[in-house]
Tab-separated table of C-alpha atoms and ligand atoms in Angstrom:
chain	number	residue	atom	x	y	z
O	1	MET	CA	-6.888	-35.121	-15.529
O	2	GLU	CA	-3.249	-34.100	-16.051
O	3	ILE	CA	-1.915	-32.994	-12.662
O	4	VAL	CA	1.461	-31.515	-11.729
O	5	VAL	CA	2.387	-31.598	-8.039
O	6	PHE	CA	5.041	-28.930	-7.563
O	7	GLY	CA	6.982	-29.756	-4.400
O	8	ALA	CA	7.355	-33.524	-4.030
O	9	GLY	CA	8.238	-33.460	-0.351
O	10	SER	CA	6.072	-34.894	2.417
O	11	ILE	CA	2.529	-33.750	1.631
O	12	GLY	CA	3.111	-33.367	-2.122
O	13	SER	CA	4.389	-36.948	-2.425
O	14	LEU	CA	1.437	-38.303	-0.437
O	15	LEU	CA	-1.222	-36.400	-2.387
O	16	GLY	CA	0.548	-37.092	-5.677
O	17	ALA	CA	0.630	-40.817	-4.858
O	18	LEU	CA	-3.070	-40.888	-3.941
O	19	LEU	CA	-4.000	-39.022	-7.138
O	20	ALA	CA	-1.760	-41.311	-9.229
O	21	ARG	CA	-3.849	-44.323	-8.190
O	22	VAL	CA	-6.711	-43.043	-10.372
O	23	PRO	CA	-6.319	-44.514	-13.873
O	24	ASP	CA	-7.735	-41.320	-15.454
O	25	HIS	CA	-5.165	-39.099	-13.718
O	26	ASP	CA	-1.747	-38.491	-15.209
O	27	VAL	CA	0.469	-37.208	-12.358
O	28	THR	CA	3.881	-35.538	-12.613
O	29	LEU	CA	5.808	-34.792	-9.421
O	30	VAL	CA	8.317	-31.941	-9.383
O	31	GLY	CA	10.938	-32.501	-6.726
O	32	ARG	CA	14.618	-32.658	-5.904
O	33	GLY	CA	17.322	-35.030	-7.159
O	34	PRO	CA	17.535	-38.179	-5.002
O	35	HIS	CA	13.765	-38.446	-4.406
O	36	VAL	CA	13.010	-37.963	-8.093
O	37	SER	CA	15.686	-40.505	-9.128
O	38	ALA	CA	14.300	-43.078	-6.673
O	39	ILE	CA	10.727	-42.570	-7.934
O	40	ARG	CA	11.913	-43.042	-11.511
O	41	ARG	CA	13.843	-46.199	-10.596
O	42	ARG	CA	11.397	-48.038	-8.351
O	43	GLY	CA	8.222	-45.933	-7.995
O	44	LEU	CA	6.879	-44.017	-5.014
O	45	ARG	CA	6.185	-46.095	-1.901
O	46	VAL	CA	3.533	-44.999	0.600
O	47	GLU	CA	3.470	-46.563	4.087
O	48	GLY	CA	1.210	-45.906	7.043
O	49	ILE	CA	-2.550	-45.451	6.915
O	50	GLU	CA	-2.425	-47.382	3.625
O	51	SER	CA	0.582	-49.007	1.994
O	52	PHE	CA	1.015	-49.067	-1.771
O	53	THR	CA	3.418	-48.184	-4.580
O	54	VAL	CA	2.633	-46.012	-7.606
O	55	GLU	CA	4.657	-44.939	-10.599
O	56	PRO	CA	3.964	-41.283	-11.345
O	57	GLN	CA	6.225	-39.300	-13.638
O	58	ALA	CA	8.849	-37.332	-11.734
O	59	THR	CA	11.140	-34.493	-12.714
O	60	THR	CA	13.486	-31.956	-11.153
O	61	ASP	CA	12.682	-29.411	-13.871
O	62	GLY	CA	9.536	-27.402	-13.140
O	63	THR	CA	9.727	-25.313	-16.298
O	64	ASP	CA	7.724	-25.656	-19.532
O	65	LEU	CA	5.194	-28.072	-18.041
O	66	ALA	CA	1.560	-28.272	-19.158
O	67	ALA	CA	-1.380	-29.687	-17.190
O	68	ASP	CA	-5.027	-29.193	-16.275
O	69	LEU	CA	-4.031	-28.557	-12.666
O	70	VAL	CA	-0.921	-27.731	-10.688
O	71	LEU	CA	-0.963	-28.336	-6.950
O	72	VAL	CA	1.648	-26.282	-5.106
O	73	THR	CA	3.121	-28.045	-2.073
O	74	VAL	CA	6.477	-26.347	-1.482
O	75	LYS	CA	7.194	-24.599	1.817
O	76	ALA	CA	5.811	-21.080	1.711
O	77	TYR	CA	9.263	-19.442	1.460
O	78	ASP	CA	9.746	-21.344	-1.834
O	79	THR	CA	6.433	-20.281	-3.405
O	80	GLU	CA	7.845	-17.357	-5.371
O	81	ALA	CA	10.650	-19.461	-6.877
O	82	ALA	CA	8.078	-22.141	-7.750
O	83	ALA	CA	5.825	-19.539	-9.376
O	84	ARG	CA	8.726	-18.275	-11.502
O	85	GLU	CA	9.251	-21.796	-12.852
O	86	LEU	CA	5.547	-22.454	-13.304
O	87	ARG	CA	4.948	-19.315	-15.325
O	88	THR	CA	6.976	-20.877	-18.155
O	89	GLY	CA	4.275	-23.579	-18.441
O	90	GLU	CA	0.581	-23.818	-19.379
O	91	PHE	CA	-2.013	-24.694	-16.743
O	92	ASP	CA	-5.807	-24.483	-16.503
O	93	ALA	CA	-5.722	-24.034	-12.720
O	94	VAL	CA	-3.302	-23.676	-9.814
O	95	CYS	CA	-4.146	-24.631	-6.238
O	96	SER	CA	-2.028	-24.012	-3.150
O	97	LEU	CA	-2.306	-26.608	-0.399
O	98	GLN	CA	0.306	-24.930	1.771
O	99	ASN	CA	0.197	-23.586	5.297
O	100	GLY	CA	0.496	-19.881	5.976
O	101	MET	CA	-0.875	-16.904	4.093
O	102	GLY	CA	0.095	-15.081	0.930
O	103	ASN	CA	0.744	-18.126	-1.269
O	104	GLU	CA	-2.295	-17.541	-3.490
O	105	GLU	CA	-1.384	-13.867	-4.054
O	106	THR	CA	2.132	-14.878	-5.045
O	107	LEU	CA	0.867	-17.502	-7.504
O	108	ALA	CA	-1.708	-15.081	-8.949
O	109	GLY	CA	1.097	-12.574	-9.486
O	110	TYR	CA	2.952	-14.943	-11.812
O	111	LEU	CA	0.315	-17.212	-13.393
O	112	ASP	CA	-2.581	-16.293	-15.685
O	113	CYS	CA	-4.813	-19.283	-14.904
O	114	PRO	CA	-7.569	-19.455	-12.237
O	115	VAL	CA	-6.151	-19.618	-8.702
O	116	LEU	CA	-7.629	-21.762	-5.926
O	117	GLY	CA	-6.900	-21.560	-2.227
O	118	GLY	CA	-6.622	-24.769	-0.280
O	119	THR	CA	-5.966	-26.189	3.151
O	120	THR	CA	-5.278	-29.758	4.138
O	121	SER	CA	-5.245	-31.626	7.408
O	122	TYR	CA	-3.816	-34.775	5.804
O	123	GLY	CA	-0.457	-35.584	7.363
O	124	ALA	CA	2.697	-36.995	5.778
O	125	VAL	CA	6.435	-37.272	6.373
O	126	ARG	CA	8.947	-38.110	3.683
O	127	THR	CA	11.217	-40.650	5.311
O	128	ASP	CA	13.617	-41.601	2.527
O	129	SER	CA	14.111	-41.111	-1.193
O	130	GLY	CA	11.135	-42.637	-2.973
O	131	GLU	CA	9.216	-43.123	0.292
O	132	VAL	CA	6.603	-41.223	2.255
O	133	VAL	CA	4.716	-42.126	5.427
O	134	TRP	CA	1.009	-41.246	5.483
O	135	ASN	CA	0.477	-40.453	9.166
O	136	GLY	CA	-2.668	-38.341	9.291
O	137	ALA	CA	-6.119	-38.847	7.786
O	138	GLY	CA	-7.816	-35.559	7.157
O	139	GLU	CA	-9.630	-33.324	4.775
O	140	ILE	CA	-8.869	-30.904	1.963
O	141	ALA	CA	-10.798	-27.664	1.494
O	142	VAL	CA	-10.574	-25.918	-1.883
O	143	GLY	CA	-12.229	-22.761	-3.096
O	144	PRO	CA	-11.782	-19.932	-5.586
O	145	TRP	CA	-9.230	-17.262	-4.734
O	146	ALA	CA	-10.678	-13.836	-5.581
O	147	PRO	CA	-10.492	-12.315	-8.087
O	148	ARG	CA	-8.844	-15.010	-10.202
O	149	GLY	CA	-10.611	-18.202	-9.133
O	150	ASP	CA	-14.091	-19.442	-9.962
O	151	ASP	CA	-16.546	-21.920	-8.454
O	152	GLU	CA	-16.583	-24.152	-11.528
O	153	THR	CA	-12.805	-24.647	-11.457
O	154	ALA	CA	-12.963	-25.368	-7.715
O	155	ALA	CA	-15.690	-27.974	-8.322
O	156	THR	CA	-13.662	-29.647	-11.112
O	157	VAL	CA	-10.550	-29.821	-8.948
O	158	GLY	CA	-12.597	-31.082	-5.993
O	159	ALA	CA	-14.058	-33.856	-8.172
O	160	ALA	CA	-10.583	-34.897	-9.374
O	161	MET	CA	-9.467	-35.220	-5.736
O	162	THR	CA	-12.635	-37.022	-4.682
O	163	ALA	CA	-12.021	-39.566	-7.458
O	164	ALA	CA	-8.776	-40.420	-5.631
O	165	GLY	CA	-10.681	-41.142	-2.423
O	166	LEU	CA	-9.618	-37.873	-0.789
O	167	GLU	CA	-12.043	-36.175	1.618
O	168	VAL	CA	-12.725	-32.837	-0.062
O	169	ASP	CA	-14.864	-29.873	0.892
O	170	VAL	CA	-15.402	-27.503	-2.045
O	171	VAL	CA	-16.267	-24.065	-0.677
O	172	ASP	CA	-16.923	-20.619	-2.148
O	173	GLY	CA	-14.590	-17.619	-2.064
O	174	ALA	CA	-15.699	-16.433	1.380
O	175	GLY	CA	-15.506	-20.016	2.609
O	176	ILE	CA	-11.905	-20.562	1.564
O	177	ARG	CA	-10.807	-17.286	3.171
O	178	ARG	CA	-12.469	-18.430	6.402
O	179	ARG	CA	-10.790	-21.843	6.172
O	180	LEU	CA	-7.381	-20.268	5.537
O	181	TRP	CA	-7.754	-17.943	8.547
O	182	GLU	CA	-8.937	-20.828	10.706
O	183	LYS	CA	-5.892	-22.887	9.683
O	184	LEU	CA	-3.742	-19.814	10.299
O	185	ALA	CA	-5.039	-19.609	13.883
O	186	VAL	CA	-4.293	-23.302	14.404
O	187	ASN	CA	-0.766	-22.979	13.025
O	188	ALA	CA	-0.112	-19.672	14.817
O	189	ALA	CA	-1.117	-21.206	18.150
O	190	ILE	CA	0.478	-24.643	17.862
O	191	ASN	CA	3.580	-24.356	15.693
O	192	PRO	CA	5.816	-21.745	17.365
O	193	THR	CA	4.739	-22.661	20.900
O	194	THR	CA	5.599	-26.339	20.449
O	195	ALA	CA	8.813	-25.433	18.620
O	196	LEU	CA	9.990	-23.128	21.404
O	197	ALA	CA	8.797	-25.228	24.361
O	198	ARG	CA	9.963	-28.419	22.586
O	199	VAL	CA	6.763	-30.303	23.335
O	200	GLU	CA	4.314	-32.440	21.388
O	201	ASN	CA	1.050	-30.779	20.361
O	202	GLY	CA	-0.879	-32.473	23.202
O	203	ALA	CA	1.033	-30.433	25.799
O	204	LEU	CA	-1.047	-27.413	24.754
O	205	GLY	CA	-4.327	-29.058	25.777
O	206	ASP	CA	-4.071	-28.134	29.487
O	207	GLU	CA	-2.693	-25.306	31.581
O	208	PRO	CA	-0.207	-23.754	31.251
O	209	GLY	CA	-0.336	-24.408	27.477
O	210	THR	CA	-3.906	-23.126	27.133
O	211	ASP	CA	-2.873	-19.838	28.816
O	212	LEU	CA	-0.737	-19.154	25.756
O	213	VAL	CA	-2.681	-20.616	22.828
O	214	GLU	CA	-5.977	-18.888	23.627
O	215	PRO	CA	-4.611	-15.323	23.406
O	216	ILE	CA	-2.835	-16.245	20.166
O	217	ALA	CA	-6.086	-17.494	18.626
O	218	ARG	CA	-7.983	-14.418	19.858
O	219	GLU	CA	-5.418	-12.101	18.271
O	220	VAL	CA	-5.803	-13.974	14.975
O	221	GLY	CA	-9.583	-13.630	15.327
O	222	ALA	CA	-9.415	-9.848	15.825
O	223	THR	CA	-7.166	-9.545	12.775
O	224	ALA	CA	-9.378	-11.795	10.632
O	225	ARG	CA	-12.457	-9.739	11.467
O	226	ALA	CA	-10.599	-6.519	10.628
O	227	GLU	CA	-9.850	-8.150	7.243
O	228	GLY	CA	-13.572	-8.760	6.745
O	229	VAL	CA	-13.550	-12.474	7.586
O	230	THR	CA	-16.379	-13.564	9.858
O	231	LEU	CA	-14.857	-15.761	12.538
O	232	SER	CA	-15.489	-15.666	16.274
O	233	ASP	CA	-12.733	-15.980	18.863
O	234	GLU	CA	-14.604	-18.908	20.392
O	235	ALA	CA	-14.677	-20.767	17.056
O	236	LEU	CA	-10.923	-20.269	16.645
O	237	VAL	CA	-10.091	-21.291	20.212
O	238	ASP	CA	-12.239	-24.408	19.698
O	239	ALA	CA	-10.551	-25.159	16.345
O	240	VAL	CA	-7.122	-24.986	18.002
O	241	GLY	CA	-8.321	-27.232	20.847
O	242	GLU	CA	-9.698	-29.805	18.402
O	243	VAL	CA	-6.408	-29.992	16.478
O	244	VAL	CA	-4.404	-30.207	19.727
O	245	THR	CA	-6.510	-33.203	20.755
O	246	ALA	CA	-6.482	-34.848	17.308
O	247	THR	CA	-2.693	-34.455	16.918
O	248	ALA	CA	-1.750	-34.797	20.609
O	249	GLU	CA	1.113	-37.202	19.993
O	250	ASN	CA	2.520	-35.358	16.953
O	251	GLU	CA	5.397	-32.943	16.774
O	252	SER	CA	4.336	-29.856	14.810
O	253	SER	CA	6.101	-29.114	11.538
O	254	MET	CA	7.793	-26.097	13.132
O	255	TYR	CA	9.100	-28.170	16.030
O	256	ALA	CA	10.456	-30.632	13.440
O	257	ASP	CA	12.021	-27.746	11.488
O	258	VAL	CA	13.718	-26.359	14.608
O	259	GLN	CA	15.079	-29.780	15.583
O	260	ALA	CA	16.475	-30.239	12.073
O	261	ALA	CA	17.864	-26.641	12.021
O	262	ARG	CA	15.711	-25.795	8.962
O	263	ARG	CA	14.089	-22.480	8.204
O	264	THR	CA	10.483	-22.300	9.469
O	265	GLU	CA	7.267	-20.859	8.013
O	266	ILE	CA	6.982	-18.338	10.890
O	267	ASP	CA	6.878	-15.315	8.530
O	268	VAL	CA	3.705	-16.463	6.766
O	269	ILE	CA	2.032	-17.592	9.993
O	270	ASN	CA	2.570	-15.343	13.047
O	271	GLY	CA	4.481	-12.812	10.939
O	272	TYR	CA	1.494	-12.476	8.614
O	273	VAL	CA	-0.833	-11.883	11.574
O	274	VAL	CA	1.461	-9.155	12.938
O	275	GLU	CA	1.732	-7.384	9.576
O	276	ARG	CA	-2.005	-7.500	8.798
O	277	ALA	CA	-2.849	-6.435	12.380
O	278	ARG	CA	-0.472	-3.470	12.088
O	279	GLU	CA	-2.351	-2.274	8.974
O	280	HIS	CA	-5.535	-2.190	11.054
O	281	GLY	CA	-3.970	-0.616	14.168
O	282	ILE	CA	-4.501	-3.791	16.207
O	283	ASP	CA	-1.942	-4.873	18.799
O	284	VAL	CA	-1.075	-8.595	18.699
O	285	PRO	CA	1.691	-8.855	21.320
O	286	THR	CA	1.682	-12.636	21.673
O	287	ASN	CA	2.008	-13.274	17.934
O	288	ARG	CA	4.657	-10.542	17.695
O	289	THR	CA	6.734	-12.092	20.486
O	290	LEU	CA	6.607	-15.544	18.886
O	291	TRP	CA	7.526	-14.154	15.460
O	292	THR	CA	10.464	-12.276	16.977
O	293	LEU	CA	11.738	-15.300	18.885
O	294	LEU	CA	11.652	-17.612	15.854
O	295	ARG	CA	13.190	-14.927	13.621
O	296	ALA	CA	15.974	-14.434	16.145
O	297	TRP	CA	16.621	-18.185	16.178
O	298	GLU	CA	16.629	-18.348	12.345
O	299	ALA	CA	18.966	-15.349	12.109
O	300	GLU	CA	21.364	-16.779	14.682
O	301	ARG	CA	21.472	-20.051	12.720
O	302	GLY	CA	22.060	-18.191	9.450
O	303	LEU	CA	18.758	-19.459	8.044
O	304	ARG	CA	17.585	-15.998	6.940
O	305	ALA	CA	19.068	-12.626	6.142
O	306	ILE	CA	19.473	-10.744	9.451
O	307	ASP	CA	17.054	-7.969	8.413
O	308	ALA	CA	14.503	-10.222	6.598
B	1	NAI	N1	3.666	-32.412	5.762
B	1	NAI	C1	2.392	-32.275	6.133
B	1	NAI	O1	1.802	-33.209	6.709
B	1	NAI	C2	1.644	-31.020	5.849
B	1	NAI	C3	2.262	-29.932	5.247
B	1	NAI	N2	1.520	-28.800	4.968
B	1	NAI	C4	2.136	-27.652	4.309
B	1	NAI	O2	2.494	-28.049	2.993
B	1	NAI	C5	3.693	-27.355	2.575
B	1	NAI	C6	4.768	-28.378	2.268
B	1	NAI	O3	5.075	-29.066	3.470
B	1	NAI	P1	5.947	-30.402	3.483
B	1	NAI	O4	5.515	-31.306	2.415
B	1	NAI	O5	5.915	-30.892	4.870
B	1	NAI	O6	7.385	-29.806	3.139
B	1	NAI	P2	8.625	-30.549	2.491
B	1	NAI	O7	9.814	-29.693	2.748
B	1	NAI	O8	8.646	-31.967	2.928
B	1	NAI	O9	8.268	-30.544	0.931
B	1	NAI	C7	8.491	-29.489	0.051
B	1	NAI	C8	9.323	-30.055	-1.082
B	1	NAI	O10	9.350	-29.125	-2.157
B	1	NAI	C9	10.619	-29.242	-2.758
B	1	NAI	N3	10.876	-28.049	-3.565
B	1	NAI	C10	10.882	-26.752	-3.167
B	1	NAI	N4	11.153	-25.948	-4.210
B	1	NAI	C11	11.322	-26.759	-5.285
B	1	NAI	C12	11.649	-26.512	-6.651
B	1	NAI	N5	11.835	-25.287	-7.112
B	1	NAI	N6	11.760	-27.575	-7.480
B	1	NAI	C13	11.575	-28.838	-7.024
B	1	NAI	N7	11.243	-29.128	-5.734
B	1	NAI	C14	11.136	-28.094	-4.886
B	1	NAI	C15	11.574	-29.383	-1.585
B	1	NAI	O11	12.808	-29.913	-2.006
B	1	NAI	C16	10.780	-30.316	-0.675
B	1	NAI	O12	11.099	-31.671	-0.953
B	1	NAI	C17	4.037	-26.424	3.749
B	1	NAI	O13	3.446	-25.169	3.565
B	1	NAI	C18	3.414	-27.138	4.950
B	1	NAI	O14	3.169	-26.264	6.033
B	1	NAI	C19	0.183	-28.725	5.237
B	1	NAI	C20	-0.454	-29.763	5.836
B	1	NAI	C21	0.212	-30.989	6.220
B	2	KPL	C1	-0.191	-30.284	13.190
B	2	KPL	C2	-0.536	-28.892	12.732
B	2	KPL	C3	-2.014	-28.842	12.416
B	2	KPL	C4	-0.262	-28.019	13.897
B	2	KPL	O1	-0.306	-26.695	13.622
B	2	KPL	C5	0.233	-28.467	11.507
B	2	KPL	O2	-0.344	-28.103	10.500
B	2	KPL	C6	1.712	-28.416	11.504
B	2	KPL	O3	2.354	-29.093	12.286
B	2	KPL	O4	2.243	-27.665	10.662
């Protein structure tokens, strides 16, 4: 299968490298200058859970590409710019593997091909140009994004990932919405709290951390149900607890972003919950407070327009 990975950062480089190990897959990574140059010169090195080097194609130009599949792995605030580049190409399917909500709608707005939603609990950090550390074994869920995805495309993409040894769960349209909302609850509860308290994820496993993450997850649950997604508060609280335990020694991506003074994905995580909840007349004070605090920090650092 010809596969473009748009966004050769941490997770895109890892997944691109794993896919590139399959002789039948022809992988092109779209990334930024130094990383792309290093991959072209000496290949892409993966360290961590497994260590290996692959030699995928790599480019900084995401326009006029053609492939059976494009995986989108940019940060959510870059999805629209990515979609603008991708619409100049020809693809049979596009699949977001990003955190946060709204990525699939954005891609569907620019691309004509079937759209798949996806979540991943694989973990990776790009440490240097041409290098990525694989630091979390996990699973990918993919499923059709209504109304532009279909089960057959999801199954084909799932099979291409499985061929690379990835753990993949191919789900239907209702299933992928549930998985995205579940991941949203996990990110909404863990990311801003760890970023603001400056703690590793494990700190949320006991009081006082649990006093904060449970209301966040319950607010996400109320909003999900208002959106027609069947998820219980208990299931979401449990999902958050499981991830806290499994990633206890990790710093969340938002904590890492704050430490590096980078823009965060708060708008598509807690911000999304607040905006959807408002449409349904639901109050989500904990999510709103976290969104406001992170937005204030981003604005003060000049990482966003003051009124964005
Ligand atoms: N890193 C991880 O372990 C995981 C990340 N995610 C999600 O995956 C998404 C990506 O996360 P990371 O890989 O950590 O971010 P990252 O910042 O390491 O990677 C994104 C890459 O895309 C590149 N990029 C953006 N726009 C581009 C363009 N127009 N042309 C070329 N390159 C472009 C950036 O330069 C960057 O290298 C986020 O939504 C994140 O929440 C989800 C699960 C795990
Ligand atoms: C570790 C985890 C699951 C916490 O929300 C994550 O996805 C992140 O850090 O962005």
